[in-house]
CSV table of C-alpha atoms and ligand atoms in Angstrom, one decimal:
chain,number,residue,atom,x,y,z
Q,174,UNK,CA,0.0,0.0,0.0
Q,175,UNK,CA,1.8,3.4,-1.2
Q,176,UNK,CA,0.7,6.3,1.2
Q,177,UNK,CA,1.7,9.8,0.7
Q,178,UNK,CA,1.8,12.7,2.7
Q,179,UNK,CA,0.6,16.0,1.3
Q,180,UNK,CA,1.6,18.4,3.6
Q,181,UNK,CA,1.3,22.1,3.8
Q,182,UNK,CA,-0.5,25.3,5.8
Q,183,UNK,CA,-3.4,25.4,4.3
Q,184,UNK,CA,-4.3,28.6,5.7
Q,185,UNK,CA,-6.7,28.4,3.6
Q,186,UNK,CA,-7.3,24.7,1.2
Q,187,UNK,CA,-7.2,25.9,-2.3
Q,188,UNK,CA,-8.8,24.6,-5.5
Q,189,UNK,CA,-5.3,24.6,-6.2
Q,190,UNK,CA,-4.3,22.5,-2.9
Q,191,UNK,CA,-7.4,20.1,-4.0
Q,192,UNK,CA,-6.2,20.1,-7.4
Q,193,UNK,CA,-2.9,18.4,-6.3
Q,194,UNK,CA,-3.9,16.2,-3.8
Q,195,UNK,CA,-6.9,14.8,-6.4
Q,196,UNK,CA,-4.2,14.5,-8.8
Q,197,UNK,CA,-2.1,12.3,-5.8
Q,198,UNK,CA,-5.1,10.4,-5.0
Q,199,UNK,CA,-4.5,8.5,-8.8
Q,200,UNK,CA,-0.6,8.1,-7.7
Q,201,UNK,CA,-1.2,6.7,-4.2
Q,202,UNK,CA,-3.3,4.3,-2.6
Q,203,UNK,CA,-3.7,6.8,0.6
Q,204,UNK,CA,-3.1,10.4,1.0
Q,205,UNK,CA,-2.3,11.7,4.5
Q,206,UNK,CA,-3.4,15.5,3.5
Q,207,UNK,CA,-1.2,17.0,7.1
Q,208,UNK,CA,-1.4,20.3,8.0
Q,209,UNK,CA,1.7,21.6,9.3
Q,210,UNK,CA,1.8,24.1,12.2
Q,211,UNK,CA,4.5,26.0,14.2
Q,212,UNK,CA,3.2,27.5,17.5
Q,213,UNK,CA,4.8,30.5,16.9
Q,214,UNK,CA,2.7,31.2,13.6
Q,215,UNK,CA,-0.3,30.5,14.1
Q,216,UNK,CA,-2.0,31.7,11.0
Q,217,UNK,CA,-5.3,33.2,10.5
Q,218,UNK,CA,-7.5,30.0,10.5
Q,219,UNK,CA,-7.3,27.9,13.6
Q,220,UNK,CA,-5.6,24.4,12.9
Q,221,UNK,CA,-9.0,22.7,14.1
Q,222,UNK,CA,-11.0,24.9,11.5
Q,223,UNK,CA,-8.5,23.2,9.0
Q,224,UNK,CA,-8.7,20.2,9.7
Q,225,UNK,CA,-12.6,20.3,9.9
Q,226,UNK,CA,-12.7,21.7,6.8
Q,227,UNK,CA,-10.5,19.8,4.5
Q,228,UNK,CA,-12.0,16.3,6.4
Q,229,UNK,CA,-15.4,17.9,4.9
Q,230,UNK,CA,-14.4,18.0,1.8
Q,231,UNK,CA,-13.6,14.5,1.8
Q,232,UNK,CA,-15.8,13.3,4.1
Q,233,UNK,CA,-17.0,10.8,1.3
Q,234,UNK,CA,-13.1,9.1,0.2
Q,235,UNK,CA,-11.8,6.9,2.7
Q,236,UNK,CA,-8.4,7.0,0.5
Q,237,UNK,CA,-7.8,10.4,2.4
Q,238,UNK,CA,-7.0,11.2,6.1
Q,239,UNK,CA,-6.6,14.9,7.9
Q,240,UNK,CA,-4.1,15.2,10.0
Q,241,UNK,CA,-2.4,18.1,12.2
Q,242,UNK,CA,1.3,18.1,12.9
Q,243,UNK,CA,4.0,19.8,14.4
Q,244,UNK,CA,7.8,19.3,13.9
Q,245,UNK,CA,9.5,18.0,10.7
Q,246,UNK,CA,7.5,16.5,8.0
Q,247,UNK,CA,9.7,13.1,7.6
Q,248,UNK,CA,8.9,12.4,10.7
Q,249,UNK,CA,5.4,13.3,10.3
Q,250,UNK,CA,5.3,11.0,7.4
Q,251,UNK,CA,7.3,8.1,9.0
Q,252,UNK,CA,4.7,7.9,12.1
Q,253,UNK,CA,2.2,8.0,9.4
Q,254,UNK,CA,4.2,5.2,7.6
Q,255,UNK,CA,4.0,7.4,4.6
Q,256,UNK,CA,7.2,7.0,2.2
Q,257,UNK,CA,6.3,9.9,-0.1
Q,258,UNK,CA,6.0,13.5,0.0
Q,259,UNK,CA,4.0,15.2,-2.6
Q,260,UNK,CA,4.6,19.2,-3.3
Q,261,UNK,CA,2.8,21.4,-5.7
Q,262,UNK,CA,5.1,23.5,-8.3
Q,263,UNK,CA,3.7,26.7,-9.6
Q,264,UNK,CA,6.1,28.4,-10.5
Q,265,UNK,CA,10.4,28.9,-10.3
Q,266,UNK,CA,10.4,30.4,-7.2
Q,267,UNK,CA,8.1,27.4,-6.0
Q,268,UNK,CA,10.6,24.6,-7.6
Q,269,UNK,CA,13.7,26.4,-5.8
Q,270,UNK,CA,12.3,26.4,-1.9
Q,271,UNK,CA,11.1,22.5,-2.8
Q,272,UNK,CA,14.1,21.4,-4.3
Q,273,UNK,CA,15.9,22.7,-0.9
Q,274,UNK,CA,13.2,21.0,1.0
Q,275,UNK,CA,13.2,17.6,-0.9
Q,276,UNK,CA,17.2,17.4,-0.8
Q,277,UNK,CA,17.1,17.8,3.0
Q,278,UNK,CA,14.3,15.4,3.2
Q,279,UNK,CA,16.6,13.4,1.5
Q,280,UNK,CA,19.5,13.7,3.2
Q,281,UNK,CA,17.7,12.6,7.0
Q,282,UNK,CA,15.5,10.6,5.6
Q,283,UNK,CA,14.8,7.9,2.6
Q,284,UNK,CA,11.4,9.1,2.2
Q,285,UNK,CA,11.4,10.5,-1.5
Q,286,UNK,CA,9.6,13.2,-2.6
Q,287,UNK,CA,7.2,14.2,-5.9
Q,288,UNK,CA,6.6,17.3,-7.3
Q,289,UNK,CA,3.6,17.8,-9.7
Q,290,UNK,CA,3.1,20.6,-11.7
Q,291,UNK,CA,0.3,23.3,-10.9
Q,292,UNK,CA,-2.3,23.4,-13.5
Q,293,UNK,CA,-2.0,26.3,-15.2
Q,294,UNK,CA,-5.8,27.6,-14.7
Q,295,UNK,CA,-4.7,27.2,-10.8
Q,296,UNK,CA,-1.3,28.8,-11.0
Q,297,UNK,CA,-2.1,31.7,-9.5
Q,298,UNK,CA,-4.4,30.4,-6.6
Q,299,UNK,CA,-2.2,31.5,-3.3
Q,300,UNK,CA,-4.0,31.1,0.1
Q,301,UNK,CA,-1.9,34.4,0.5
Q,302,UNK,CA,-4.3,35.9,-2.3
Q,303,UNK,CA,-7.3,34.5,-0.5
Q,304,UNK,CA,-6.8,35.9,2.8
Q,305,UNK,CA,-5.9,39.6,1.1
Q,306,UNK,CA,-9.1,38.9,-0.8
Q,307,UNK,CA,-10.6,38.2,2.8
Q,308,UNK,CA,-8.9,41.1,4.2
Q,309,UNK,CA,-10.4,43.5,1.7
Q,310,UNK,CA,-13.8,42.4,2.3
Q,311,UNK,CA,-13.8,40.4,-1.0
Q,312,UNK,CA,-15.6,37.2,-1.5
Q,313,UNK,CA,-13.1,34.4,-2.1
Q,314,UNK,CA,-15.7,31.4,-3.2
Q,315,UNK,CA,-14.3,30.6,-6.5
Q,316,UNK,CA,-11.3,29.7,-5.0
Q,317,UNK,CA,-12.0,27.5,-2.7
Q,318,UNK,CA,-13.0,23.9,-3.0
Q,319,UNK,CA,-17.5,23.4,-2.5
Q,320,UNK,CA,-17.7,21.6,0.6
Q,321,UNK,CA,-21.0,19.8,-0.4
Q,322,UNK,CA,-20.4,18.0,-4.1
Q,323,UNK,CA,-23.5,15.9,-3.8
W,242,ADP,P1,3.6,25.8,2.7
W,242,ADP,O1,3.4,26.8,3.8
W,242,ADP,O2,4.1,24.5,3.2
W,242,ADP,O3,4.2,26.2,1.5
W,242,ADP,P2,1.0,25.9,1.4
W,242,ADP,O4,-0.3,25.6,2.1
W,242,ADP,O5,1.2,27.3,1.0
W,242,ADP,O6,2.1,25.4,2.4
W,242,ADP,O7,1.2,24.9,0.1
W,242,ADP,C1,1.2,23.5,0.3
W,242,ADP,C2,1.7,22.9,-1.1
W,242,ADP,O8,0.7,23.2,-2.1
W,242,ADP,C3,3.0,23.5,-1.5
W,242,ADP,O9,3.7,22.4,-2.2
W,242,ADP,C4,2.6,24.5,-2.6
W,242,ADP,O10,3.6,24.7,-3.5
W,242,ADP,C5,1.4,23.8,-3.2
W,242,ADP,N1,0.5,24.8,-3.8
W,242,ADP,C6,0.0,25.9,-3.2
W,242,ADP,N2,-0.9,26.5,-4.1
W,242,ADP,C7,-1.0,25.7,-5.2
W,242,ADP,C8,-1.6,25.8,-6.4
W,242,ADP,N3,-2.4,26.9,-6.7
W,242,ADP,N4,-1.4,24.9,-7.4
W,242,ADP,C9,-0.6,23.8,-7.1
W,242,ADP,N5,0.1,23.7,-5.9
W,242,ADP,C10,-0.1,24.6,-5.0
């Protein structure tokens, strides 16, 4: 059984964060979607409100789990029994920081880790953008996954 680990802030879940773990959930036989939090940034959504959410959205695919974590990823993924990391690209900038990340994973670790591409239609999707969007009293919706797809 090949389990992954998608993990990230998700301050907020994108379409583009669904986008990529959809697109790992055809790779994988599990994806551990793990949100990753340091005490000393807390973000603007609470890490329960996170986890709620996203578990909403896949409420119905028992191929997916929600999980909160603290501390380094590999070791996130290795209590998880996860030997894969998958990371979303969108752009240069994006493939740099990853690289750095994925080569350190690497080095302390043999879990391995995957890149996919962002779709271009989703390129631009930040949570950043969504929380200025937020901020400025703009409604957000189209970029954020529907919670009820029945
Ligand atoms: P982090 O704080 O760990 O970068 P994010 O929640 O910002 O966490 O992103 C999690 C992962 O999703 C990262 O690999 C990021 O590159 C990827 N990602 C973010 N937005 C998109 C998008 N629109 N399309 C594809 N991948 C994305």
């Amino acid at each position: 059984m090949k389990t992954a680990v998608f993990p990230g802030s998700f301050d907020p879940f994108t379409i583009g964060h669904k986008d990529i773990a959809d697109r790992a959930l055809k790779l994988f036989d599990r994806v551990i979607i793990g949100i990753g939090y340091n005490i000393n940034k807390p973000g603007k959504n609470s890490i329960e409100e996170r986890v709620l959410s996203i578990a909403k959205i896949y409420a119905d695919d028992p191929k997916v789990e929600v999980l909160a974590y603290s501390g380094l990823t590999v070791e996130f993924a290795k209590k998880v029994d996860a030997k894969f990391i998958v990371r979303g690209i969108r752009e240069v900038k994006d493939f740099e920081y990853e690289r750095n990340l994925a080569d350190t994973n690497a080095a302390i670790s043999d879990i391995e880790t995957i890149f996919l591409p962002a779709r271009p239609e989703y390129g631009f999707v930040s949570s950043s953008m969504v929380r200025e969007l937020i901020a400025n009293g703009y409604d957000p919706s189209e970029f954020l996954p529907h919670t009820d797809n029945h």
